[in-house]
Short mmCIF file of C-alpha atoms and ligand atoms in Angstrom, two decimals:
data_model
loop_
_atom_site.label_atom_id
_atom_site.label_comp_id
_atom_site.label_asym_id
_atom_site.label_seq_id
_atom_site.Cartn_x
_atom_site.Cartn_y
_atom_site.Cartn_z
CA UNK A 1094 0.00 0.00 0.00
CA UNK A 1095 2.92 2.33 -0.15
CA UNK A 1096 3.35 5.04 -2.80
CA UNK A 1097 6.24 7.38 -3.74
CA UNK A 1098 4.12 10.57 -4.39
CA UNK A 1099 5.81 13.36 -3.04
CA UNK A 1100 3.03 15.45 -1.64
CA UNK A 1101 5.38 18.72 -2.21
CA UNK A 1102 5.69 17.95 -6.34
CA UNK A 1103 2.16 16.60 -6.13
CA UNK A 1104 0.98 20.13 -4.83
CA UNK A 1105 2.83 21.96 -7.24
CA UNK A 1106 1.00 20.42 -10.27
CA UNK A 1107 -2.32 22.17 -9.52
CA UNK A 1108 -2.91 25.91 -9.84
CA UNK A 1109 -3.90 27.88 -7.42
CA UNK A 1110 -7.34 28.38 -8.75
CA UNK A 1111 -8.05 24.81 -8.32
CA UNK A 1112 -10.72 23.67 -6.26
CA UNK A 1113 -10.64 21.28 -3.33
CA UNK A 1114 -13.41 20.47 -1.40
CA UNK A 1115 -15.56 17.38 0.22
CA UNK A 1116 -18.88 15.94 -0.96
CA UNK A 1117 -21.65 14.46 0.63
CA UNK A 1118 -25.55 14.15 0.82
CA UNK A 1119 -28.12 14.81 2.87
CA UNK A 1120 -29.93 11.20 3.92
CA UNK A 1121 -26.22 9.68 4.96
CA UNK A 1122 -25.53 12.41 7.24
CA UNK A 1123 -28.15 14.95 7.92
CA UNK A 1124 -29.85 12.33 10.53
CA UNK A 1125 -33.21 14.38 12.26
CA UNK A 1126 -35.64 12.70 10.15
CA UNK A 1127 -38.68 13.34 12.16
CA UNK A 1128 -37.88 16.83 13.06
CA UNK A 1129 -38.78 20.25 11.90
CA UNK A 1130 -41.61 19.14 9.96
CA UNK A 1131 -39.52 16.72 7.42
CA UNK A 1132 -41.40 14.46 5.49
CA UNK A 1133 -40.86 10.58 4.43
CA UNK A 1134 -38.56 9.65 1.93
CA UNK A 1135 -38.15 6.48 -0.16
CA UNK A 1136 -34.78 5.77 1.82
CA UNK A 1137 -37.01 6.26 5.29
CA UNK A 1138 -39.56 3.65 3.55
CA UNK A 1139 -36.70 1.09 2.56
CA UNK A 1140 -34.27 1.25 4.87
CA UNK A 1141 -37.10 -0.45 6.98
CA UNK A 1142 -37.93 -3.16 5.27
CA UNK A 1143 -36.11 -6.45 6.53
CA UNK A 1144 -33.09 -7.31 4.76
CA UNK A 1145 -32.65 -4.33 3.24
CA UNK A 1146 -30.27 -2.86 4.71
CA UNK A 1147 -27.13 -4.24 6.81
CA UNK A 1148 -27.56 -4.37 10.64
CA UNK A 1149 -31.26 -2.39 10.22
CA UNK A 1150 -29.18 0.77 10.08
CA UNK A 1151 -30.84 3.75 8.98
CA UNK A 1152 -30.75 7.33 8.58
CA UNK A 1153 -32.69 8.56 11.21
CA UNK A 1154 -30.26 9.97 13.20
CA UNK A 1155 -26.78 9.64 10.93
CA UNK A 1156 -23.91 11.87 11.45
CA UNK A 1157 -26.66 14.50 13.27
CA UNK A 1158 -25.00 16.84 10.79
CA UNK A 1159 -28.65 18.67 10.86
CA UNK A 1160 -27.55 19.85 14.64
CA UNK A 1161 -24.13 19.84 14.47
CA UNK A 1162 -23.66 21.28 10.84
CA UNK A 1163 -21.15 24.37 12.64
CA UNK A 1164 -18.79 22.10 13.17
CA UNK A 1165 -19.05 19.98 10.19
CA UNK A 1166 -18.05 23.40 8.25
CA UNK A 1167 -15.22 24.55 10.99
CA UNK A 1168 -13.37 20.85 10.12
CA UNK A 1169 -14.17 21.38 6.82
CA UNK A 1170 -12.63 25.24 6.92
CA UNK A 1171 -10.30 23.29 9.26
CA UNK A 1172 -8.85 21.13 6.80
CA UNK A 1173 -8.80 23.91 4.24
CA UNK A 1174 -11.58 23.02 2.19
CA UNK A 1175 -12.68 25.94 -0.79
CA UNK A 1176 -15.84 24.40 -1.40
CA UNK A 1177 -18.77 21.99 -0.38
CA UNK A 1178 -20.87 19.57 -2.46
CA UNK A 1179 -24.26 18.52 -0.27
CA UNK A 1180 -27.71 17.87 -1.33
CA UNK A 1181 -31.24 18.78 -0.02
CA UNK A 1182 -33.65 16.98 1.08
CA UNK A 1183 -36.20 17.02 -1.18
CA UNK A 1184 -39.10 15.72 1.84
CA UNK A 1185 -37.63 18.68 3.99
CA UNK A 1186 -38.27 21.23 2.20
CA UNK A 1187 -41.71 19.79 0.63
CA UNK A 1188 -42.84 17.45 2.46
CA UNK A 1189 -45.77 15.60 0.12
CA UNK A 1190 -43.20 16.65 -2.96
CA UNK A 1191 -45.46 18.98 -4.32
CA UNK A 1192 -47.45 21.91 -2.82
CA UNK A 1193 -47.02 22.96 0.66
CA UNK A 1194 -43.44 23.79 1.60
CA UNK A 1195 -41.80 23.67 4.75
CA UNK A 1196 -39.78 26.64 5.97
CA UNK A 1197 -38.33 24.70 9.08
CA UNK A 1198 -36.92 22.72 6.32
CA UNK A 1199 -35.69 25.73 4.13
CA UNK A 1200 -34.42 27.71 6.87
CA UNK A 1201 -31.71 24.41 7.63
CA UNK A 1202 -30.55 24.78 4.28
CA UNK A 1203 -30.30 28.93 4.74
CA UNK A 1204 -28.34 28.22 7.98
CA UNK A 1205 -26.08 26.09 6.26
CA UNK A 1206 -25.10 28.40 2.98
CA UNK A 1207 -24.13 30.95 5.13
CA UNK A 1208 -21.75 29.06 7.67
CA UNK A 1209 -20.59 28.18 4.80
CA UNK A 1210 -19.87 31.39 3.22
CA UNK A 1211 -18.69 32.63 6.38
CA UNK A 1212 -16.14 30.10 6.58
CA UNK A 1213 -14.73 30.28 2.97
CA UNK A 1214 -16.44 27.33 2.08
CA UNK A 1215 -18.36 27.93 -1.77
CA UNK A 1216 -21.63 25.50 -1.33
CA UNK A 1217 -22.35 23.74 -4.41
CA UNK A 1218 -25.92 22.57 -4.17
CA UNK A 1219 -26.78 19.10 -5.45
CA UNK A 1220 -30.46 18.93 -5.86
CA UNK A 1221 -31.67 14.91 -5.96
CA UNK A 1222 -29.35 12.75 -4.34
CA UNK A 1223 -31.53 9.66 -4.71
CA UNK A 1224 -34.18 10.78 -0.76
CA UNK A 1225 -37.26 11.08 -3.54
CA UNK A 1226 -40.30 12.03 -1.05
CA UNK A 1227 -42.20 8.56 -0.52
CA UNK A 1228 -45.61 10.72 -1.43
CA UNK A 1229 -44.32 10.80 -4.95
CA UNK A 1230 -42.97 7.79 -5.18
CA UNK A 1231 -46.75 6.47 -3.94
CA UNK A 1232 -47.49 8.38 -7.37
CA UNK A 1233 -44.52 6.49 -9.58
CA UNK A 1234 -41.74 8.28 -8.69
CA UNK A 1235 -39.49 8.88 -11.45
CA UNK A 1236 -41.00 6.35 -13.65
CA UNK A 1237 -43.98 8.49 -13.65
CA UNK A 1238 -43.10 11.71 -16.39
CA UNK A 1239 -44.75 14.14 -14.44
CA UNK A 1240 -41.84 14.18 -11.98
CA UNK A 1241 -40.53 16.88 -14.49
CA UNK A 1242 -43.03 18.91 -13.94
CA UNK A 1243 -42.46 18.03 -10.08
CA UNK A 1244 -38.70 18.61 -9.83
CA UNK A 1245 -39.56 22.02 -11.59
CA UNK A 1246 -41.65 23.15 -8.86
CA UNK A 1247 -39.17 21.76 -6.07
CA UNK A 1248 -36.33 23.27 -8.17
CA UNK A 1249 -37.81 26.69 -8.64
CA UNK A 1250 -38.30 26.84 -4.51
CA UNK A 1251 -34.98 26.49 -3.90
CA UNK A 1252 -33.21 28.54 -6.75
CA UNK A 1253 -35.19 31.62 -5.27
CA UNK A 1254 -34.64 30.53 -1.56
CA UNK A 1255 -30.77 30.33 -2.18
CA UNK A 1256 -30.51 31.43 -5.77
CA UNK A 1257 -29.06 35.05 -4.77
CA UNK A 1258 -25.72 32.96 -2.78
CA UNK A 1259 -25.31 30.05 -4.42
CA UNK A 1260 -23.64 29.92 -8.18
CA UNK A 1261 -22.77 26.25 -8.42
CA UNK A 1262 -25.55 23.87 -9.00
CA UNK A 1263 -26.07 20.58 -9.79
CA UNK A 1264 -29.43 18.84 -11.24
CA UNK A 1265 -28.82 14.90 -10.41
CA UNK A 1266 -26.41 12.60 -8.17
CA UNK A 1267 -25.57 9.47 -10.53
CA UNK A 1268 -28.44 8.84 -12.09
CA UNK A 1269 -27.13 5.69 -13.73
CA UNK A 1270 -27.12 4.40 -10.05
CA UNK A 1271 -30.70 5.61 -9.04
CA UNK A 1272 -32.40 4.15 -12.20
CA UNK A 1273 -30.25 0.58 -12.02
CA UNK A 1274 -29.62 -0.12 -8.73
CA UNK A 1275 -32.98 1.07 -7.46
CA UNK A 1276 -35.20 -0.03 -10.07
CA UNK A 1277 -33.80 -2.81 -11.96
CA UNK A 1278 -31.91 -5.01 -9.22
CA UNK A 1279 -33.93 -3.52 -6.16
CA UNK A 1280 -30.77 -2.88 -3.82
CA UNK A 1281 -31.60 0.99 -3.75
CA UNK A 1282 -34.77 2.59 -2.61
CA UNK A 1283 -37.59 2.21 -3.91
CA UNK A 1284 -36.12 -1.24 -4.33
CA UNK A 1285 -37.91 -2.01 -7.16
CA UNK A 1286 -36.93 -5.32 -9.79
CA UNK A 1287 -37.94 -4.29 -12.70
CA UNK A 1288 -36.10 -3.31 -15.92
CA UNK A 1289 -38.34 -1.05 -18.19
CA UNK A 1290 -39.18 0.73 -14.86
CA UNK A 1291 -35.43 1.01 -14.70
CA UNK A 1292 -35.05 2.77 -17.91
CA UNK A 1293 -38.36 5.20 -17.73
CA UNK A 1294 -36.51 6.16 -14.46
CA UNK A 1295 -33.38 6.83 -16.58
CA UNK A 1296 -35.21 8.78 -19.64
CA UNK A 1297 -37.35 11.08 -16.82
CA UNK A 1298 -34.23 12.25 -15.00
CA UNK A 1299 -32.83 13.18 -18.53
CA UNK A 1300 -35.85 15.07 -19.01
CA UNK A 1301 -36.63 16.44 -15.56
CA UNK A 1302 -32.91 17.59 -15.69
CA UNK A 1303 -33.41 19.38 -18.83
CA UNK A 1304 -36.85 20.83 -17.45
CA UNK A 1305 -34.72 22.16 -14.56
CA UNK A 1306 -31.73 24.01 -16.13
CA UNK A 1307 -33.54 26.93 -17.52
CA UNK A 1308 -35.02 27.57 -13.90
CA UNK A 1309 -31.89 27.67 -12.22
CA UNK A 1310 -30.41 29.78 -15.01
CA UNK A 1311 -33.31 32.47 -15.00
CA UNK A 1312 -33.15 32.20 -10.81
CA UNK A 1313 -29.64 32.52 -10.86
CA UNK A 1314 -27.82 34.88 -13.40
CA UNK A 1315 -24.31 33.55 -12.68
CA UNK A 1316 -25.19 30.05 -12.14
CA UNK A 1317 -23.56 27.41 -13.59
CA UNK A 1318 -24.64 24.14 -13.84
CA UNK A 1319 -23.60 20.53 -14.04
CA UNK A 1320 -24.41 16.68 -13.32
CA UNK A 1321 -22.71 13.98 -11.36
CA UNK A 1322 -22.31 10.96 -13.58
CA UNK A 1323 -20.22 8.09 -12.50
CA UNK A 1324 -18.02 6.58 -14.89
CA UNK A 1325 -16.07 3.74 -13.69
CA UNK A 1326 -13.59 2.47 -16.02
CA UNK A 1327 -14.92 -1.07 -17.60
CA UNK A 1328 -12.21 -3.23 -19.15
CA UNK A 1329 -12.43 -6.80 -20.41
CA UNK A 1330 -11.61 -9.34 -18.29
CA UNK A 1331 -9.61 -11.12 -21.47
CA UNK A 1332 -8.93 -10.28 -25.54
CA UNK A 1333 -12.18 -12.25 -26.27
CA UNK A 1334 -14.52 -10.63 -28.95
CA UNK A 1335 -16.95 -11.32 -26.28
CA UNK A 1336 -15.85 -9.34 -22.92
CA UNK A 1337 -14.73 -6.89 -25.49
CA UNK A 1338 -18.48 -6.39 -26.35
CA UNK A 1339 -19.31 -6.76 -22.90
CA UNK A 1340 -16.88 -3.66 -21.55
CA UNK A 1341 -18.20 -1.53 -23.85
CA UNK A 1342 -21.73 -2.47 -23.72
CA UNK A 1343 -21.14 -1.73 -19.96
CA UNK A 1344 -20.54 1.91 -20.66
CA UNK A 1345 -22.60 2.32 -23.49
CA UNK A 1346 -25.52 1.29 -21.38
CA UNK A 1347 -24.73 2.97 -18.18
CA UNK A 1348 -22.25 5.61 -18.80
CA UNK A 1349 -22.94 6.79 -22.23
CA UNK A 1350 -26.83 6.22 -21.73
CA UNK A 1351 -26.96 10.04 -19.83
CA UNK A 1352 -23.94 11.72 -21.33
CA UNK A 1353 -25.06 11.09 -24.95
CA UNK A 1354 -27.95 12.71 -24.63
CA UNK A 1355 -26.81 15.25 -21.88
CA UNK A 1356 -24.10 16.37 -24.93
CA UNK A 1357 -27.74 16.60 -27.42
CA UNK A 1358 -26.79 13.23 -29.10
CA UNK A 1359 -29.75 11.16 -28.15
CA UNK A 1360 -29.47 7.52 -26.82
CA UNK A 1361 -26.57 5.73 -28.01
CA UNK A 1362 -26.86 2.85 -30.66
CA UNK A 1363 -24.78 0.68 -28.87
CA UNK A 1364 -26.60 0.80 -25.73
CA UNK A 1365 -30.07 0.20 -26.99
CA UNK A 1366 -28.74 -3.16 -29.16
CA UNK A 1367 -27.55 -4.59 -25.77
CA UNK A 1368 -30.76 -3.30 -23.69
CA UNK A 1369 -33.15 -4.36 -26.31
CA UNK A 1370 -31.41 -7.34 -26.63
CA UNK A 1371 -31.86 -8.20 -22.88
CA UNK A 1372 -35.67 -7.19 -23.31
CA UNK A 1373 -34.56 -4.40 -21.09
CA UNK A 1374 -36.35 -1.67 -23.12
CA UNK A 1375 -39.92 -3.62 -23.18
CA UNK A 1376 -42.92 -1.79 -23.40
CA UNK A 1377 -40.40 1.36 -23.44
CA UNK A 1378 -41.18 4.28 -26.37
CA UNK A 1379 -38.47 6.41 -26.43
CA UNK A 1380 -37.40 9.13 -28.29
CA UNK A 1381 -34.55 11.37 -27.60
CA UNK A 1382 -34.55 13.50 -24.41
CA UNK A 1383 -33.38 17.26 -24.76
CA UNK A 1384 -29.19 18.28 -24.46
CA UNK A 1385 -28.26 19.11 -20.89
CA UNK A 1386 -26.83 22.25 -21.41
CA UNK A 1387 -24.04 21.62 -19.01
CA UNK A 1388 -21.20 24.05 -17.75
CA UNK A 1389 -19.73 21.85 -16.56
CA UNK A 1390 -19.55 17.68 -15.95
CA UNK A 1391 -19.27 16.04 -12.48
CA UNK A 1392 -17.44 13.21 -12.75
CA UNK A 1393 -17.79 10.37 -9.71
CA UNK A 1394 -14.91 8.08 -10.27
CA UNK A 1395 -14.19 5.25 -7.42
CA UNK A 1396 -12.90 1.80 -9.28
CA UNK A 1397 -12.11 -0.29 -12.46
CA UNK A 1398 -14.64 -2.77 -13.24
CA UNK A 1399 -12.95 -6.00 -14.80
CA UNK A 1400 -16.08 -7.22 -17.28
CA UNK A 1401 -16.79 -11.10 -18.62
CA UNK A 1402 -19.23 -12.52 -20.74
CA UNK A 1403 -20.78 -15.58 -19.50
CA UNK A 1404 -22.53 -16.20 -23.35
CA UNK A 1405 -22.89 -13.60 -26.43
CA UNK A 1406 -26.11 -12.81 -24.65
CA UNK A 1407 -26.76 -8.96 -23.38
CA UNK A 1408 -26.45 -7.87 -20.36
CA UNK A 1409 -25.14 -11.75 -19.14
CA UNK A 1410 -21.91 -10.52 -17.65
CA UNK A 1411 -20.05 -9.69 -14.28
CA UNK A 1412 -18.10 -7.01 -13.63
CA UNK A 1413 -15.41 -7.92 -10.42
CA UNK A 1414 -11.79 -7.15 -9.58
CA UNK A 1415 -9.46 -9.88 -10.76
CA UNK A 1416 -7.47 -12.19 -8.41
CA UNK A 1417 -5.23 -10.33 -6.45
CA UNK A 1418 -6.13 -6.73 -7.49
CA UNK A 1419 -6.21 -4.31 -4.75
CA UNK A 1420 -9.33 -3.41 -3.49
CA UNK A 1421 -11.19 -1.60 -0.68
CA UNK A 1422 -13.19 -2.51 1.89
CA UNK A 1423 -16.31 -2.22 -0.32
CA UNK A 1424 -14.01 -5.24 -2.78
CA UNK A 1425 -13.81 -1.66 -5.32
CA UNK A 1426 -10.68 -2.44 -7.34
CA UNK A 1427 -8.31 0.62 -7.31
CA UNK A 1428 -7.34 1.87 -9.97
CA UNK A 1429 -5.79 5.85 -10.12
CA UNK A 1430 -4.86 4.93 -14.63
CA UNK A 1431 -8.28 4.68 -15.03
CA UNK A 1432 -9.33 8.08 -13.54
CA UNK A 1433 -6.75 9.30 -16.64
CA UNK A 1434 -8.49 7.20 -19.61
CA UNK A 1435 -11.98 8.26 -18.19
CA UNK A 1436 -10.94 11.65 -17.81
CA UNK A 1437 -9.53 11.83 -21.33
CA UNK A 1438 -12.23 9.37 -22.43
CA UNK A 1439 -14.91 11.84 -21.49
CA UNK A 1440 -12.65 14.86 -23.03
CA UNK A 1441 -12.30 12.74 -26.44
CA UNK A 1442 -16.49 12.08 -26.75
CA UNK A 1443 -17.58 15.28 -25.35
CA UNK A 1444 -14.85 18.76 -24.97
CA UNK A 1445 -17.11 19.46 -22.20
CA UNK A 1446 -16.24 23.18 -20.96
CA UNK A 1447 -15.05 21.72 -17.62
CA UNK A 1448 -15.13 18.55 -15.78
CA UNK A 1449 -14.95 18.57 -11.58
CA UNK A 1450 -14.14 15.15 -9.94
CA UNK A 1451 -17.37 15.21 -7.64
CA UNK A 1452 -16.73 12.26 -5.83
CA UNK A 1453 -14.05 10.16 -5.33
CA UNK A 1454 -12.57 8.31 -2.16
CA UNK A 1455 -12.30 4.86 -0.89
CA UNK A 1456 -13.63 3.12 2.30
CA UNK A 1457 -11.34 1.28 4.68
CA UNK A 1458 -11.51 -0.57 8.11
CA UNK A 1459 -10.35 2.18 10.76
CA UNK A 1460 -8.16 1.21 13.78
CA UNK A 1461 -8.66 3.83 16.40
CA UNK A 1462 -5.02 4.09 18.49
CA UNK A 1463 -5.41 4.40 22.10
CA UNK A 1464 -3.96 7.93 22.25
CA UNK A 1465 -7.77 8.54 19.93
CA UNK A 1466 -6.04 9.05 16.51
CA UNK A 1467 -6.77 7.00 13.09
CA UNK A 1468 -3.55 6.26 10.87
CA UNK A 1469 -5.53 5.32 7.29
CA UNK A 1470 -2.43 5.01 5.90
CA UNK A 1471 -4.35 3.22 2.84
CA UNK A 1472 -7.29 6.57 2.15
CA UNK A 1473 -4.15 9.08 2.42
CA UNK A 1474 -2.50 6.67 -0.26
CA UNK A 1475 -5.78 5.83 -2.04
CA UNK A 1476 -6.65 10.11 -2.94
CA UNK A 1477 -3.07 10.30 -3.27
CA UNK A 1478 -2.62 8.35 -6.41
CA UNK A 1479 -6.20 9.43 -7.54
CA UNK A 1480 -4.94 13.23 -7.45
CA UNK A 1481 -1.75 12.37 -8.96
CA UNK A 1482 -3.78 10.83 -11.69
CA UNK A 1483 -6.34 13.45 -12.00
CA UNK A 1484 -2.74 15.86 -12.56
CA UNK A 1485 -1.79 13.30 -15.05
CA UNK A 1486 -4.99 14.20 -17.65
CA UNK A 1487 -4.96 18.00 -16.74
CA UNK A 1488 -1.02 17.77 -18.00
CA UNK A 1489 -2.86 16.58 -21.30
CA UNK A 1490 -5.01 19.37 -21.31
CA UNK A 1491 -8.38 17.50 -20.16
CA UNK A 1492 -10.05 20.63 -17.97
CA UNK A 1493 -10.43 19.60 -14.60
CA UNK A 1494 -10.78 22.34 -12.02
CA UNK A 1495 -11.89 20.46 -8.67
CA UNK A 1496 -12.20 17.39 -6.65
CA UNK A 1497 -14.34 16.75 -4.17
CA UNK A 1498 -13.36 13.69 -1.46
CA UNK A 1499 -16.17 11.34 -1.13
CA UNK A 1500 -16.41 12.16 2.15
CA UNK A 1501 -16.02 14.74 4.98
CA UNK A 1502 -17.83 11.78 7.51
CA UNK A 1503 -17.90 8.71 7.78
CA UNK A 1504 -21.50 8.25 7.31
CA UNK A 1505 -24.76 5.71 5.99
CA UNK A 1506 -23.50 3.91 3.31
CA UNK A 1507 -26.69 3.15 1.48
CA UNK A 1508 -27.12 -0.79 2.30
CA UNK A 1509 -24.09 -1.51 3.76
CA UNK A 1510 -25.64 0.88 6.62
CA UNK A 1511 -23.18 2.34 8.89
CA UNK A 1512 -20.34 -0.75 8.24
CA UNK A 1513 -18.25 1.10 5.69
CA UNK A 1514 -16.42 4.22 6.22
CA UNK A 1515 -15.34 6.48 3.38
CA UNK A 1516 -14.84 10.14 5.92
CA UNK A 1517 -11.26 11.72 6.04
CA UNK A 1518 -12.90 12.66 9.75
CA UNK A 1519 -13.99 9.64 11.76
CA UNK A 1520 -17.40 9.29 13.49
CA UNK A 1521 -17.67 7.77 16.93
CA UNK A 1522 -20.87 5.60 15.90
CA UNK A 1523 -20.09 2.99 18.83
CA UNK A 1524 -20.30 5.21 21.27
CA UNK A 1525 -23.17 7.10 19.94
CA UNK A 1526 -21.21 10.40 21.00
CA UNK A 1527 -20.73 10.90 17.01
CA UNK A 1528 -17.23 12.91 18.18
CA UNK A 1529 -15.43 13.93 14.76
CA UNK A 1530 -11.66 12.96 14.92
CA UNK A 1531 -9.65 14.09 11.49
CA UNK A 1532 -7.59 10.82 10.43
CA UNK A 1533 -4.37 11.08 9.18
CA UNK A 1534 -5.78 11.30 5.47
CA UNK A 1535 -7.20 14.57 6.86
CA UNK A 1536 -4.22 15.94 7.94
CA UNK A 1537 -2.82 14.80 4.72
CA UNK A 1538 -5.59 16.47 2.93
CA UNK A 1539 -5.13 19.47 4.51
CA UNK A 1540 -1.33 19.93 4.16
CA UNK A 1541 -1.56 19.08 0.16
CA UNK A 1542 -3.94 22.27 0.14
CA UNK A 1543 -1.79 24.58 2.34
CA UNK A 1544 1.09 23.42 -0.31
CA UNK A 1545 -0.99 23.84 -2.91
CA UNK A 1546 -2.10 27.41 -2.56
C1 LIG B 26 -21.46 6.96 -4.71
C2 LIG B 26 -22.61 7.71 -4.11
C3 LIG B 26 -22.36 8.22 -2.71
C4 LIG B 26 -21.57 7.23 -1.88
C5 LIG B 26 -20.35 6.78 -2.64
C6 LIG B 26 -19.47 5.82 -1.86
O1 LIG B 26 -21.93 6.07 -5.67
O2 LIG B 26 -22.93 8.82 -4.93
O3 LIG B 26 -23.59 8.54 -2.13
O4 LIG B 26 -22.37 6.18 -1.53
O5 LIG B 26 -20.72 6.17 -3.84
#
């Protein structure tokens, strides 16, 4: 697990303009679920159901970032941070979804901008990161197409509640991950197992996205706008014609599936022969969704995804690390090369005007010392490599101005619950004191910025 980056020479490769900050969202830390007037979300609805979720961990109280959200942004000012990536919560600040709105709610998110901005700290706002209210999900959720006309109305309430001090926005939080994962193999809220629901989900985010963009843009003069996609890389597992297909049917159905269209190129052929192929697409009409008009492109970048084909049939393939590859504690294979060939990858398909690294970070097993601290020598070395690589494509002239560490917390990791930590500050979950300690990667973090400024 050793590595011979220099932090010094690794500092030097980024300008001084260059953004670092810490992403998060608001159900895996925000905790207070039945305060303040918040409503039910589809991760309230799921996490409860048996089996769902590891240990019957949910979100209801988390990180308590809701209370203790001061001195979530002093560690982050602490460490150096120059901006934040959170999301709302949608069932805060509307409870039902639609209609009546819940200042309570509002007034968290007001709170938090400006400790924010009085810390240094530029808030990016990340508006769906996958907490749909349950009361529209009891109406379809985002297989129904009037969540367009939803996410409008929810959209337009918060560009004019924090429109005037927030310029960085961003419309969805992998919504490769919300359609699939939730929808198609049910591990996700709403933890539904079907396909064609899968890919409605897919085609209305496109669309509720695009609804969205011109609200935020008449809201917010300056804004500027983007998406978090992930885009793993996907490699064959051999030379075979077959895995070949496979890798690249991987992206073209997951990765190139939003950013096709997002870049006004409609779906991409080669994902709708594997999806149709599968039967995938049944029942499904579609025709193109509208071009994203993006500023910018969040990329979400965590692992390399080794594919094989069990048979020339769609869609019947694994994607695992290889024998002996290094992984994480969630068995991610790391792999900083292929945060260059997706970063040039996306810069070869699309020239977007900028691309951010909004997520990125690894989760290990933490060993707190008896003298309280946490040497993760393996995150340090883990963002190390993954920053050195990120210099790598801006040497080739990809534009990447940020990166955002996936996380600040240690926090609820989805349906692994509360067993995997990905925070460059530890949470005392045992004790149920919730103390923040900064691990070593913290320190680390927080040193590469001071040299980096
Ligand atoms: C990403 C999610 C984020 C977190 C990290 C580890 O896929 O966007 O919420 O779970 O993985």
């Amino acid at each position: 697990m050793t590595d011979e980056i220099d932090s010094t020479a690794l500092a030097r490769r980024f300008s001084s303009a260059f953004t670092w900050g810490f992403a998060a969202s608001a159900y895996q830390i925000e905790g207070a679920a039945a305060e303040d007037g918040r409503g039910i979300s589809i991760w309230d609805t799921f996490a409860r159901q048996p089996g769902a979720v590891l240990n019957t961990d949910t979100g209801d109280v988390a990180c308590d970032h809701y209370h203790r959200y001061p001195e979530d942004v002093r560690l982050m000012a602490e460490i150096g941070a120059s901006a934040y990536r959170f999301s709302i919560s949608w069932p805060r600040v509307m409870p039902a979804g639609t209609g009546a709105v819940n200042q309570r709610g509002l007034d968290f998110y007001q709170r938090l901008v400006d400790e924010l901005l009085g810390a240094g700290v530029q808030p990016m706002i990340n508006l769906f990161h996958w907490d749909l209210p349950q009361a529209l999900q009891d109406r379809g959720g985002f297989a129904n197409p009037e969540v367009a006309g939803w996410f409008s109305d929810y959209t337009a309430l918060i560009a004019s509640r924090l429109g005037d001090l927030v310029t960085d926005w961003m419309t969805f939080n992998e919504p490769a991950v919300f359609a699939f994962l939730a929808h198609a193999e049910g591990i996700h809220a709403p933890g539904i197992r079907h396909w064609p629901t899968a890919m409605r989900v897919a085609d209305n985010q496109l669309r509720a996205h695009a609804a969205v963009v011109p609200i935020i843009r008449s809201a917010v003069p300056r804004a500027r706008i983007g998406v978090a996609i992930d885009v793993n890389q996907a490699v064959p597992a051999t030379d075979s014609d077959r895995d070949r297909r496979a890798a690249d049917g991987w992206h073209a159905t997951r990765d190139w599936w939003f950013l096709d269209p997002l870049f006004g190129r409609g779906d991409p052929k080669d994902g709708r022969e594997p999806l149709c192929g599968a039967g995938h697409l049944e029942g499904v009409e579609l025709t193109d969704p509208p071009p994203g008009d993006l500023d910018y492109v969040g990329l979400n970048y965590y692992r390399r995804e080794t594919v094989s084909a069990h048979s020339d049939r769609a869609f019947d393939w694994t994607a695992e690390p290889p024998a002996g590859a290094e992984v994480t504690d969630m068995n991610w294979h790391v792999a900083p090369d292929g945060l260059t060939a997706m970063l040039a990858e996306l810069q070869r398909r699309y020239s977007p005007k900028e691309i951010v690294v909004s997520e990125n970070g690894a989760a290990y097993e933490d060993v707190v010392e008896p003298d309280g601290s946490i040497r993760d020598a393996a995150r340090e070395s883990y963002i190390r490599r993954h920053l050195a690589a990120l210099a790598d494509a801006r040497d080739t002239g990809v534009p990447v101005t940020g990166y955002f560490v996936w996380s600040l917390l240690d926090n609820f990791e989805w349906s692994y619950g509360y067993t995997k930590r990905f925070g460059l500050v530890h949470v005392d979950f045992e004790s149920k004191t919730l103390r923040r300690t900064i691990k070593q990667s913290g320190r680390w973090y927080q040193n590469l910025i001071v040299a980096a400024r």
